[in-house]
Tab-separated table of C-alpha atoms in Angstrom:
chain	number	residue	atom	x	y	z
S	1	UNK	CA	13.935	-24.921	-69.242
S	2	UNK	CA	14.501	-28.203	-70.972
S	3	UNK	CA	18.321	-27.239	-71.908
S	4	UNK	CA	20.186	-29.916	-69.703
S	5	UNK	CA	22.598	-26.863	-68.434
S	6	UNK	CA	20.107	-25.957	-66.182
S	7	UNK	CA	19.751	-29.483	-64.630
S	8	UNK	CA	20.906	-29.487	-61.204
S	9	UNK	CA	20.487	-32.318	-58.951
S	10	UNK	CA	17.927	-33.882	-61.081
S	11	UNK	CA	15.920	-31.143	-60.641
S	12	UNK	CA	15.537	-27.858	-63.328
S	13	UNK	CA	15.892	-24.317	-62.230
S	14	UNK	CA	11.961	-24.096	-62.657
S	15	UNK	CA	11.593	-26.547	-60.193
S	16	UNK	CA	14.697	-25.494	-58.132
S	17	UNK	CA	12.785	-22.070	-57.927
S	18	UNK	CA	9.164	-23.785	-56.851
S	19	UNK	CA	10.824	-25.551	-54.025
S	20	UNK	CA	12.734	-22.757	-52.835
S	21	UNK	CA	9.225	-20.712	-53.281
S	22	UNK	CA	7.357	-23.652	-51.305
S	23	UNK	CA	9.900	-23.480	-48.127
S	24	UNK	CA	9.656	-19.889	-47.750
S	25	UNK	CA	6.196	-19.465	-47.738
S	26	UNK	CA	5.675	-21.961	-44.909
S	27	UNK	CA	7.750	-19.811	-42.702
S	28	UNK	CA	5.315	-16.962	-42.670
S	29	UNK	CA	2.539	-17.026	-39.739
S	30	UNK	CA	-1.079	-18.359	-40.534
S	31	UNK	CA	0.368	-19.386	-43.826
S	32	UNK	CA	-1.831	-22.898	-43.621
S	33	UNK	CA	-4.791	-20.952	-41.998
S	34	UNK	CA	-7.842	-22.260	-44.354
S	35	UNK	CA	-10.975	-19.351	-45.755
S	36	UNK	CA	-12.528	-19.798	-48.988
S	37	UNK	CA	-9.853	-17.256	-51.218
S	38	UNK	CA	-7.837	-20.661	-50.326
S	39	UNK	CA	-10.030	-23.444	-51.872
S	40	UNK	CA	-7.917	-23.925	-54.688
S	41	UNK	CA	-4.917	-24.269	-52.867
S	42	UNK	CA	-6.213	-26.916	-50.043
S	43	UNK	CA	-8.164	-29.082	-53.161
S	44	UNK	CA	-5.028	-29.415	-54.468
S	45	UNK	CA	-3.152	-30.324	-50.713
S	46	UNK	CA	-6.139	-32.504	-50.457
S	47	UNK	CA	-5.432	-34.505	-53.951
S	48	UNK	CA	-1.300	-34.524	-52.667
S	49	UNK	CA	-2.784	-35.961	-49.739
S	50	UNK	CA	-5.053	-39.194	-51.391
S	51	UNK	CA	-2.343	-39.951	-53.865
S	52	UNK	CA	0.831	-39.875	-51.518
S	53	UNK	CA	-1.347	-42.663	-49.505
S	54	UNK	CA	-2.526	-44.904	-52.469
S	55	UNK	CA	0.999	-44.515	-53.490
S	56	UNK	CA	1.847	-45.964	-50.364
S	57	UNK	CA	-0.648	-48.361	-49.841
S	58	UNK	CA	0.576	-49.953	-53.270
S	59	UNK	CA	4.113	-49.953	-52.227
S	60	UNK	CA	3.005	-53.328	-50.392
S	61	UNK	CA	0.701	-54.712	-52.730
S	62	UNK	CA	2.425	-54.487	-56.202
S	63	UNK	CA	6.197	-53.799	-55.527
S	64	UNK	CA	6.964	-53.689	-59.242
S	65	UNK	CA	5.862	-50.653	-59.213
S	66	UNK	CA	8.892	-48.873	-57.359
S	67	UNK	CA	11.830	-51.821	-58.377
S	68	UNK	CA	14.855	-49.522	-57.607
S	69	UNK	CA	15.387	-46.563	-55.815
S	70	UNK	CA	15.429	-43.972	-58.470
S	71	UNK	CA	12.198	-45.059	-59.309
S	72	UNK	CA	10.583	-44.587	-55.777
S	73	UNK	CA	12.428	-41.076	-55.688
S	74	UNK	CA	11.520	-40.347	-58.933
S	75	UNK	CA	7.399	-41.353	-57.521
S	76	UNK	CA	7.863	-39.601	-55.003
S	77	UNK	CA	9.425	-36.215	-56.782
S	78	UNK	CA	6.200	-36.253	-59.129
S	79	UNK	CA	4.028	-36.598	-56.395
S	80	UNK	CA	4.922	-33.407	-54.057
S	81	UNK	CA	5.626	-31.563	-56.990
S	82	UNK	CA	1.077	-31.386	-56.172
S	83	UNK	CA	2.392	-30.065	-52.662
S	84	UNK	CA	4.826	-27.137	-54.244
S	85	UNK	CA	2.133	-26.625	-56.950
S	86	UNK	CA	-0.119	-25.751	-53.285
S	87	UNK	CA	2.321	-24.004	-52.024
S	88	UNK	CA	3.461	-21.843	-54.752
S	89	UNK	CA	-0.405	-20.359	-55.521
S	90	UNK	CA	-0.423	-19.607	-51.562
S	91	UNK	CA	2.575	-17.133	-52.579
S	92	UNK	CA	0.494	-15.688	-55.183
S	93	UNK	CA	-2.270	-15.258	-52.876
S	94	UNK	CA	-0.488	-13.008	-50.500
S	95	UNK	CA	1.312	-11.314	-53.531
S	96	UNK	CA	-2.034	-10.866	-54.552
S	97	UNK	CA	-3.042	-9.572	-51.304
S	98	UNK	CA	-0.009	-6.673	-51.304
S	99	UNK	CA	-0.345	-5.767	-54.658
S	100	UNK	CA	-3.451	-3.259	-56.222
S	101	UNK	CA	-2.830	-4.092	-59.791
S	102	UNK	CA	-2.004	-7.783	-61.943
S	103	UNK	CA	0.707	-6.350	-63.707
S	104	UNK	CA	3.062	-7.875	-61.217
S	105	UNK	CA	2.305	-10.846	-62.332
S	106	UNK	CA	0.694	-11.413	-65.707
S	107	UNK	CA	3.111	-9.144	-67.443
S	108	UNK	CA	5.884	-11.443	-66.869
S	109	UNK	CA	3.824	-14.080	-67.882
S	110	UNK	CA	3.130	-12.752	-71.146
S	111	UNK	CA	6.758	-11.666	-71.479
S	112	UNK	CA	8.117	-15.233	-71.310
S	113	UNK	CA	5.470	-16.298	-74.305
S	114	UNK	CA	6.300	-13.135	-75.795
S	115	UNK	CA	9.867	-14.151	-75.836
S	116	UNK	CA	9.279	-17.502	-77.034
S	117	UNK	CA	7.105	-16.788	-80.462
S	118	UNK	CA	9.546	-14.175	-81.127
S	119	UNK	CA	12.431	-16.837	-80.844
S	120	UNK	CA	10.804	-19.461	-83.288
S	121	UNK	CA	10.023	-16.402	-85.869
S	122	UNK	CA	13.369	-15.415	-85.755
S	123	UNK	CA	14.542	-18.784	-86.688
S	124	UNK	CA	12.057	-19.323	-88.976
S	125	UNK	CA	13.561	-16.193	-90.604
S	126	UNK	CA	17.236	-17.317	-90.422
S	127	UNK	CA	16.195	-20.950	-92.035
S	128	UNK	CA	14.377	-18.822	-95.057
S	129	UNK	CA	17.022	-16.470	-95.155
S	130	UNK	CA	19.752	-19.818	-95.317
S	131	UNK	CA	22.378	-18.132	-93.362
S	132	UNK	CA	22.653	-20.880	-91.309
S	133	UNK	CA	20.940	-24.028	-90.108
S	134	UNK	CA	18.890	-22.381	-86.789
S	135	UNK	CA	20.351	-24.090	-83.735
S	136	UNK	CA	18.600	-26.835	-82.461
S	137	UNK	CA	17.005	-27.749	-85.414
S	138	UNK	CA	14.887	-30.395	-86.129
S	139	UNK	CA	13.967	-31.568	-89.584
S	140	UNK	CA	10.431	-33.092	-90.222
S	141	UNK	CA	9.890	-33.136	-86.402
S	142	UNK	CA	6.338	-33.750	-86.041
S	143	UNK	CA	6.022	-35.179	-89.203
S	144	UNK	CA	4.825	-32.048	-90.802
S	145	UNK	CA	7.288	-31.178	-93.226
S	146	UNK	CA	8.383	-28.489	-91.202
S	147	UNK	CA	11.030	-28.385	-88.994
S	148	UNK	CA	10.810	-28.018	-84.980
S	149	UNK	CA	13.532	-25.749	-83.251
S	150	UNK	CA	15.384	-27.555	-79.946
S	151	UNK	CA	16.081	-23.740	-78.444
S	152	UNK	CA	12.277	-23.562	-78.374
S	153	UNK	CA	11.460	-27.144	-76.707
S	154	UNK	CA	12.782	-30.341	-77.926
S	155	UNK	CA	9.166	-31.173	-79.552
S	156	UNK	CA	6.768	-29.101	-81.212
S	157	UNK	CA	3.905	-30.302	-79.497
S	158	UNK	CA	5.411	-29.519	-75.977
S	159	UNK	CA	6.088	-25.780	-77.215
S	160	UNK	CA	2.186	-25.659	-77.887
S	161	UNK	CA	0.800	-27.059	-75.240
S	162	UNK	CA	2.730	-24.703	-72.620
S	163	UNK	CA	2.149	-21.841	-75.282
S	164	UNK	CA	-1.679	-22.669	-75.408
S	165	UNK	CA	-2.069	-22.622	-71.725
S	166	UNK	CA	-1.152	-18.928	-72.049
S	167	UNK	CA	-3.897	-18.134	-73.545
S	168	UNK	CA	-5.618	-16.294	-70.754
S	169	UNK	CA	-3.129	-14.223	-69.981
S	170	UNK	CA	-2.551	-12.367	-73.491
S	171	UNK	CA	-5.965	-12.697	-73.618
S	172	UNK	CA	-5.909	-10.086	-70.601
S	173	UNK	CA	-3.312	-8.216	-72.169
S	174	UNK	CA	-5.948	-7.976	-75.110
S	175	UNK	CA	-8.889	-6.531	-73.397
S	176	UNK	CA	-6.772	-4.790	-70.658
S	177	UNK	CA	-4.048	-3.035	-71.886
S	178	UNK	CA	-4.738	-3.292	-75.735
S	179	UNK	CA	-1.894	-5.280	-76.995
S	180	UNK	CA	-3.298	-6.207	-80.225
S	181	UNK	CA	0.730	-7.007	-81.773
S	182	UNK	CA	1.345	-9.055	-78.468
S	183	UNK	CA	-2.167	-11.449	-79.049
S	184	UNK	CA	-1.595	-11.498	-82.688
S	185	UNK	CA	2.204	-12.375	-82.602
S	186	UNK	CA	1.312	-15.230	-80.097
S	187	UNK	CA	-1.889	-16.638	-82.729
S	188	UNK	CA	0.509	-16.550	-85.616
S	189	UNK	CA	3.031	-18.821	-83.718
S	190	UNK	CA	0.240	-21.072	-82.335
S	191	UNK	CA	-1.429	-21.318	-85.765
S	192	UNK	CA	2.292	-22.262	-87.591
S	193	UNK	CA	3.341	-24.375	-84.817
S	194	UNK	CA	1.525	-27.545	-86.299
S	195	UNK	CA	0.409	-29.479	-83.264
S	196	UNK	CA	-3.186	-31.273	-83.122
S	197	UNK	CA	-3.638	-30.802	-79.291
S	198	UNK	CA	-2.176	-27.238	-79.366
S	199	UNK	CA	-4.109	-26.023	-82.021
S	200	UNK	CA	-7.155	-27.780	-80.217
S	201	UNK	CA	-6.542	-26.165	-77.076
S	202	UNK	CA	-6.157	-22.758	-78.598
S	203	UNK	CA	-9.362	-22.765	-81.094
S	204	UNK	CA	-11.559	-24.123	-78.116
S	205	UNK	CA	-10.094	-21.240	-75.693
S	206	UNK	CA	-10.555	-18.705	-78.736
S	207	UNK	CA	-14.090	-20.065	-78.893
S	208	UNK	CA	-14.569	-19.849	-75.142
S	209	UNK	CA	-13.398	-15.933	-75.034
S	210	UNK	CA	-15.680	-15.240	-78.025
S	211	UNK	CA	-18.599	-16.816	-76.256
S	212	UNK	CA	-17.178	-14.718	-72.672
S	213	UNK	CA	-16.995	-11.404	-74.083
S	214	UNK	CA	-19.842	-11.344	-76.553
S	215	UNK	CA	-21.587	-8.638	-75.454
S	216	UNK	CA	-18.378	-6.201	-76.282
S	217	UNK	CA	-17.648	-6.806	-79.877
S	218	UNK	CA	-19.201	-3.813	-80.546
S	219	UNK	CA	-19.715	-3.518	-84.201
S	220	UNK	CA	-17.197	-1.095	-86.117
S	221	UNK	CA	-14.858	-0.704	-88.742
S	222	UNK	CA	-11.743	-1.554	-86.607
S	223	UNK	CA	-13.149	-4.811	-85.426
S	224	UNK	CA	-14.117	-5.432	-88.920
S	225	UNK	CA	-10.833	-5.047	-90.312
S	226	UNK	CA	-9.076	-7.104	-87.467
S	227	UNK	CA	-11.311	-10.150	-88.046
S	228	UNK	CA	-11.050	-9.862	-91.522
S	229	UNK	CA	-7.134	-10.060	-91.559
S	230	UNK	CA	-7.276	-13.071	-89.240
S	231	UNK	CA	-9.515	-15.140	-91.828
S	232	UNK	CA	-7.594	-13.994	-94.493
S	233	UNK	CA	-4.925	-15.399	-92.761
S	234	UNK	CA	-6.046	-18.416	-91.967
S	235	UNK	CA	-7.831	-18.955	-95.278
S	236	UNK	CA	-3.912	-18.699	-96.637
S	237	UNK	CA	-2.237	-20.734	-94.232
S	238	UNK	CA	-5.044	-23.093	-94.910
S	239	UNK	CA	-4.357	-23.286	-98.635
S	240	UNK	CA	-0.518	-23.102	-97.839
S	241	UNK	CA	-0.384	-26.386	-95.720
S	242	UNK	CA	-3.536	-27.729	-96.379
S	243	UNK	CA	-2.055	-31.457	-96.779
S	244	UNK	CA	-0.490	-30.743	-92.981
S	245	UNK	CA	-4.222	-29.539	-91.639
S	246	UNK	CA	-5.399	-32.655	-92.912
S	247	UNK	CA	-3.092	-35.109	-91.425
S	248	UNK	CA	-3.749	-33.149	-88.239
S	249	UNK	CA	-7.486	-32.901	-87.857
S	250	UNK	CA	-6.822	-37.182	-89.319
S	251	UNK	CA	-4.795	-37.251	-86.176
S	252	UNK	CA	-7.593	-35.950	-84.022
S	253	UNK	CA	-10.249	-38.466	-85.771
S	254	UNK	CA	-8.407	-41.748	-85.607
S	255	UNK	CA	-6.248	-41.345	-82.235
S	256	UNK	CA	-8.536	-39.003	-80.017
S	257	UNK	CA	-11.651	-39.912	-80.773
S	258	UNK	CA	-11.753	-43.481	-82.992
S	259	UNK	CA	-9.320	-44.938	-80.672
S	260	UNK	CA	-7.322	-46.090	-83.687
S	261	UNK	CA	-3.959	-48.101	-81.873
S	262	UNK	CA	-2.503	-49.026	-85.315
S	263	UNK	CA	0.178	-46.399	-84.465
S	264	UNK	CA	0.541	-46.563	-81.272
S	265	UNK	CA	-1.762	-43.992	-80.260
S	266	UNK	CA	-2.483	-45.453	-76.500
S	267	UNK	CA	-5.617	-43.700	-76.352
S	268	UNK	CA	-8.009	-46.790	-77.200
S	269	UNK	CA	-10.743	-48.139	-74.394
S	270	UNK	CA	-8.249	-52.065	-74.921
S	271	UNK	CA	-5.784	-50.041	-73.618
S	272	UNK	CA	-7.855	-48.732	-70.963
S	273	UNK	CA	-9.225	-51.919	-70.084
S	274	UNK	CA	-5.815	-53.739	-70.209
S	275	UNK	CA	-4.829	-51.678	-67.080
S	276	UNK	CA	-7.667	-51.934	-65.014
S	277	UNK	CA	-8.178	-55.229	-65.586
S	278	UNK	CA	-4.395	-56.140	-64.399
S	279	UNK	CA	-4.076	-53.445	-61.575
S	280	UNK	CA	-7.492	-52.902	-60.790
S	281	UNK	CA	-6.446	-51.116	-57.609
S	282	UNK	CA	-4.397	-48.756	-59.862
S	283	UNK	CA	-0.753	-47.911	-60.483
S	284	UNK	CA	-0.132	-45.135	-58.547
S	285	UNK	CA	-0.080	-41.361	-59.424
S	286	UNK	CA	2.687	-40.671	-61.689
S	287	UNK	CA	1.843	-38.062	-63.661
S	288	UNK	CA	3.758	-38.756	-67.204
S	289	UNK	CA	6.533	-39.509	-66.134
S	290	UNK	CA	5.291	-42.720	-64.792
S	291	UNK	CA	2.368	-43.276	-66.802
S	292	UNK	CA	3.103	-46.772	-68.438
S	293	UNK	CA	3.207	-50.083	-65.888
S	294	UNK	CA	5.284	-52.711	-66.191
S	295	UNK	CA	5.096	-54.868	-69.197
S	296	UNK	CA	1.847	-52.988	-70.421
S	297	UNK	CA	1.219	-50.995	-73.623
S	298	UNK	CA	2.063	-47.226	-73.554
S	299	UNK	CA	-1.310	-44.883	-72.448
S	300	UNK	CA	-1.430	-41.270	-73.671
S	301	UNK	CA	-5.337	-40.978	-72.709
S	302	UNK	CA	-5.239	-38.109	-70.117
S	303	UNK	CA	-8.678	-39.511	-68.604
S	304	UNK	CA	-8.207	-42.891	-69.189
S	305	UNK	CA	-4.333	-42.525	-67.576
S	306	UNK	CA	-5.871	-40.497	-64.297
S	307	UNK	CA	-8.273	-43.443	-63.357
S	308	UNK	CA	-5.454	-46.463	-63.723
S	309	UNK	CA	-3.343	-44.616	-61.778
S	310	UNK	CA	-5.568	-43.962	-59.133
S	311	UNK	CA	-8.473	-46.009	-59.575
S	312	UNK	CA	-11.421	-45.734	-57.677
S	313	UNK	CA	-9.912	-42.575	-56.207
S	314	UNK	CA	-10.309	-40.592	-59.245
S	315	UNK	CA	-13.866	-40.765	-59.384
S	316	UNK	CA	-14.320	-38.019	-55.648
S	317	UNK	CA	-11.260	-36.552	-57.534
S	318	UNK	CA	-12.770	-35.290	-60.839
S	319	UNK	CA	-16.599	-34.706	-58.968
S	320	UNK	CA	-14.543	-32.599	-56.843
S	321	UNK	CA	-12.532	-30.629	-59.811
S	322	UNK	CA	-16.203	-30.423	-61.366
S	323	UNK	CA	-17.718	-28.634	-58.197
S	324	UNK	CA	-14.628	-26.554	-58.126
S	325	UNK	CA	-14.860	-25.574	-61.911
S	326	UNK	CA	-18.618	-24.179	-60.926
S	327	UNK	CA	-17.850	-22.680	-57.869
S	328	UNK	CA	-15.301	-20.922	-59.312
S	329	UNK	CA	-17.080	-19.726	-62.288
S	330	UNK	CA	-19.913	-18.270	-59.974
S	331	UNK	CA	-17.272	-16.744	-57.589
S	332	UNK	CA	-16.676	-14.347	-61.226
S	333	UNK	CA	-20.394	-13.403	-61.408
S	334	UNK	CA	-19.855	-12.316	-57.630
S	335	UNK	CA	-16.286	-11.212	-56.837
S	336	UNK	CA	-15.062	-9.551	-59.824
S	337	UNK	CA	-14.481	-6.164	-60.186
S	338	UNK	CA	-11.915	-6.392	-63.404
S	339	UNK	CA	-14.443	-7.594	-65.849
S	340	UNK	CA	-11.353	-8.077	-68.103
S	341	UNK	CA	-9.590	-10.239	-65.760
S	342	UNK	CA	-12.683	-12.230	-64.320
S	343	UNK	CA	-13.527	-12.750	-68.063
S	344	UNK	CA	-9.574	-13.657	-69.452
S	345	UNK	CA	-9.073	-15.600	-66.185
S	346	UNK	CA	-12.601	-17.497	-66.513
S	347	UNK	CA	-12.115	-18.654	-70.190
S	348	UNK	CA	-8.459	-20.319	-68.454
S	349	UNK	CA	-10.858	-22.244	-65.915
S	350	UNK	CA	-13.314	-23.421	-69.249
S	351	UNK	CA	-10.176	-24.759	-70.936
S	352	UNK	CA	-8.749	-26.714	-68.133
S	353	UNK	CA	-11.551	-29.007	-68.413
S	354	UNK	CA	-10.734	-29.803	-71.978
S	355	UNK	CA	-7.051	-29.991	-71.245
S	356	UNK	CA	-6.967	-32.089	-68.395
S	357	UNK	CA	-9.446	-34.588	-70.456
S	358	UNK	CA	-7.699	-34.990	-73.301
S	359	UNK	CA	-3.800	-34.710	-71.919
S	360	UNK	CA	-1.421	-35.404	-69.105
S	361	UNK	CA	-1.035	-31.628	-67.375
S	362	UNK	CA	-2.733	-32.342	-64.695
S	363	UNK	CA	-0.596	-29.961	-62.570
S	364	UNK	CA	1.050	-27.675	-64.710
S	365	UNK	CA	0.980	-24.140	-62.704
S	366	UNK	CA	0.082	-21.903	-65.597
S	367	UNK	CA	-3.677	-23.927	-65.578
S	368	UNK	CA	-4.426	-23.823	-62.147
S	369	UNK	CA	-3.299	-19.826	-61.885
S	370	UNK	CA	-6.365	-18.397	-63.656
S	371	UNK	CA	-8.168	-20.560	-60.778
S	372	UNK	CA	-6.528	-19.270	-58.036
S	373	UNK	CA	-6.221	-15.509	-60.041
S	374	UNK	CA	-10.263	-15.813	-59.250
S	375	UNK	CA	-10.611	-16.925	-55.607
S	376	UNK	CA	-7.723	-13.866	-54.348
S	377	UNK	CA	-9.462	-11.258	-56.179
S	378	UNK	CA	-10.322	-8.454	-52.988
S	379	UNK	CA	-13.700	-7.429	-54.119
S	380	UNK	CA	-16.636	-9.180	-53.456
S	381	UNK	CA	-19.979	-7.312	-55.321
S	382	UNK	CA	-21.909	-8.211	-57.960
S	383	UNK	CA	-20.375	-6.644	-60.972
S	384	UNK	CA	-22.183	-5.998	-64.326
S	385	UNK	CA	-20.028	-8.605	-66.413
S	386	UNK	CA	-22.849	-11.879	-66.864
S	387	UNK	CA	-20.278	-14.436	-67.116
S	388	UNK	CA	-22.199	-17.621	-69.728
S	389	UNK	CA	-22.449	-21.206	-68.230
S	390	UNK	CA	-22.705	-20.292	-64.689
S	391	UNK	CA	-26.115	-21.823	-64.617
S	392	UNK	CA	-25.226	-24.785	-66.886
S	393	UNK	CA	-22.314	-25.883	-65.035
S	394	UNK	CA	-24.007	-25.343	-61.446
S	395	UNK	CA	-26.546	-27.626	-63.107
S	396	UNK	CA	-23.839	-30.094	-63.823
């Protein structure tokens, strides 16, 4: 979807598609009507609803913000896009509603990151091979000696993060339908595809489902012999690149957590403070696409850019995302009766929370599926599956 041929209007044909979605689902009766299978979907019309008014209540007070017309559209744009995100779960809901099994769905799903990893191994195949240069290639993108692919996404670390927000989903396919070549095809790619917040994202979810399904690793052979090829794997890709593992987890130290600026990082508390301190009644909700203000330095911290843009409305914001993250984890322990899917579907909710803390995809519909995948599920008893955490999170 980044390929320019599929712009139309300003808009891509993944957004063309979620508008289109949006519109028709409006038109069917008791659409809006409001029960608890719809809390995800009326937090999130809530949140549309707080930032469209700050948005507008700073029109007045710092005009800078919105100088020209395309940049008021362009506000504007990023800010429904929360309303069609709504919207587009409600037409999962009643999909969910029509259909007995997830296949509808999730298969897809796993078909489009299927389709992906097997396009960057192909080129990676065609570049060993030297036939010819893979199209859209990128040398030393990333600055990891290794090149980046444009037919894949135009940056490496895009490709990952979309590819890591997967996770749950082939994670399903895993447990569910026992595609072991499907998972392992899509943890080669996100284990080569050298990106520090990727790779992040995908050994905290791995961590997460370990932690979720402990009690069915069942000791034997075959689980022996699968978890022994993965470390043998990774012990060689280790040794193989070990130079690029280092500058990454460096990356991670200095930037993410040190706060290091000397490159640019715009993750540093000066940062921070630089913004509130000059808009202390925020800059509006943006997303990233609007992330930097006017004559400021560049910010890149997903929690520190979600408070100066909305300022003191973040704080009811991320208490309510909180409640919602325990709320939903309990609804698992109550309502699930695919202990594979409430399990896949609950390590997606645990991973959010390090996602939307540490990057700018606040909104991206693959997260907030897993979340709504929980509150549609039909049956309501208590199932055997002890999801982990319930009790700490309700706590917190």
């Amino acid at each position: 979807f980044n390929n320019p041929c599929y712009d139309l209007a300003g808009l891509k044909i993944n957004e063309w598609f979620g508008c289109i979605s949006a519109i028709l689902i409006l038109a069917l009766p008791n659409c809006l009507r409001f029960n608890s299978s719809r809390n995800v979907i009326f937090a999130l019309m809530a949140v549309f609803g707080v930032s469209l008014t700050h948005n507008i209540l700073l029109y007045f007070n710092y005009p800078e913000f919105n100088s020209d017309v395309q940049t008021l559209l362009t506000r504007l744009a990023v800010n429904f896009k929360i309303i069609i995100l709504a919207l587009n779960l409600l037409a999962i809901h009643f999909g969910m509603k029509r259909e007995k099994e997830m296949s509808f769905l999730l298969k897809p799903l796993i078909y489009a990151g299927s389709f992906g990893a097997l396009m960057y191994v192909v080129q990676i195949l065609i570049l060993m091979i030297g036939m010819k240069l893979p199209y859209g290639t990128y040398i030393d993108a990333g600055f990891t000696g290794i090149p980046s692919f444009g037919s894949i996404s135009i940056e490496r670390g895009h490709f990952g993060k979309f590819m890591a927000i997967l996770f749950p989903f082939f994670l399903y396919a895993l447990t569910a339908f026992k595609w072991r070549w499907t998972f392992a095809l899509y943890g080669l790619i996100m284990c080569i595809n050298f990106s520090a917040s990727s790779l992040a994202f995908f050994l905290f979810s791995c961590a997460m489902a370990l932690w979720v399904f402990r009690s069915r690793l069942v000791p034997s052979l075959s689980l022996f012999l699968w978890i022994s090829a993965y470390l043998l794997f990774f012990g060689l890709l280790f040794i193989l690149f070990k130079s690029i593992f280092q500058g990454l987890f460096e990356k991670i130290y200095t930037i993410a957590l040190m706060g290091d600026e000397s490159s640019g990082g715009g993750r540093s508390i000066g940062v921070f403070l630089e913004y509130i301190t000059t808009y202390p009644f925020g800059i509006g909700y943006g997303g990233s696409t609007l992330r930097v203000a006017p004559g400021l330095s560049e910010i890149n911290s997903a929690f520190f850019a979600f408070v100066t843009q909305l300022s003191i409305f973040a704080l009811p914001i991320i208490l309510g995302y909180a409640f919602l993250v325990g709320i939903t984890i309990r609804r698992v322990h109550r309502c699930s009766s695919d202990t594979n899917l409430g399990g896949a579907m609950m390590v997606g909710v645990l991973a959010s929370i390090l996602v939307f803390s540490t990057d700018i995809l606040w909104f991206v519909p693959t997260i907030w599926l897993p979340f709504q995948i929980i509150w549609s599920q039909e049956s309501c008893r208590k199932s055997s599956f002890e999801p982990p955490l319930t009790s700490h999170l309700c706590v917190l």
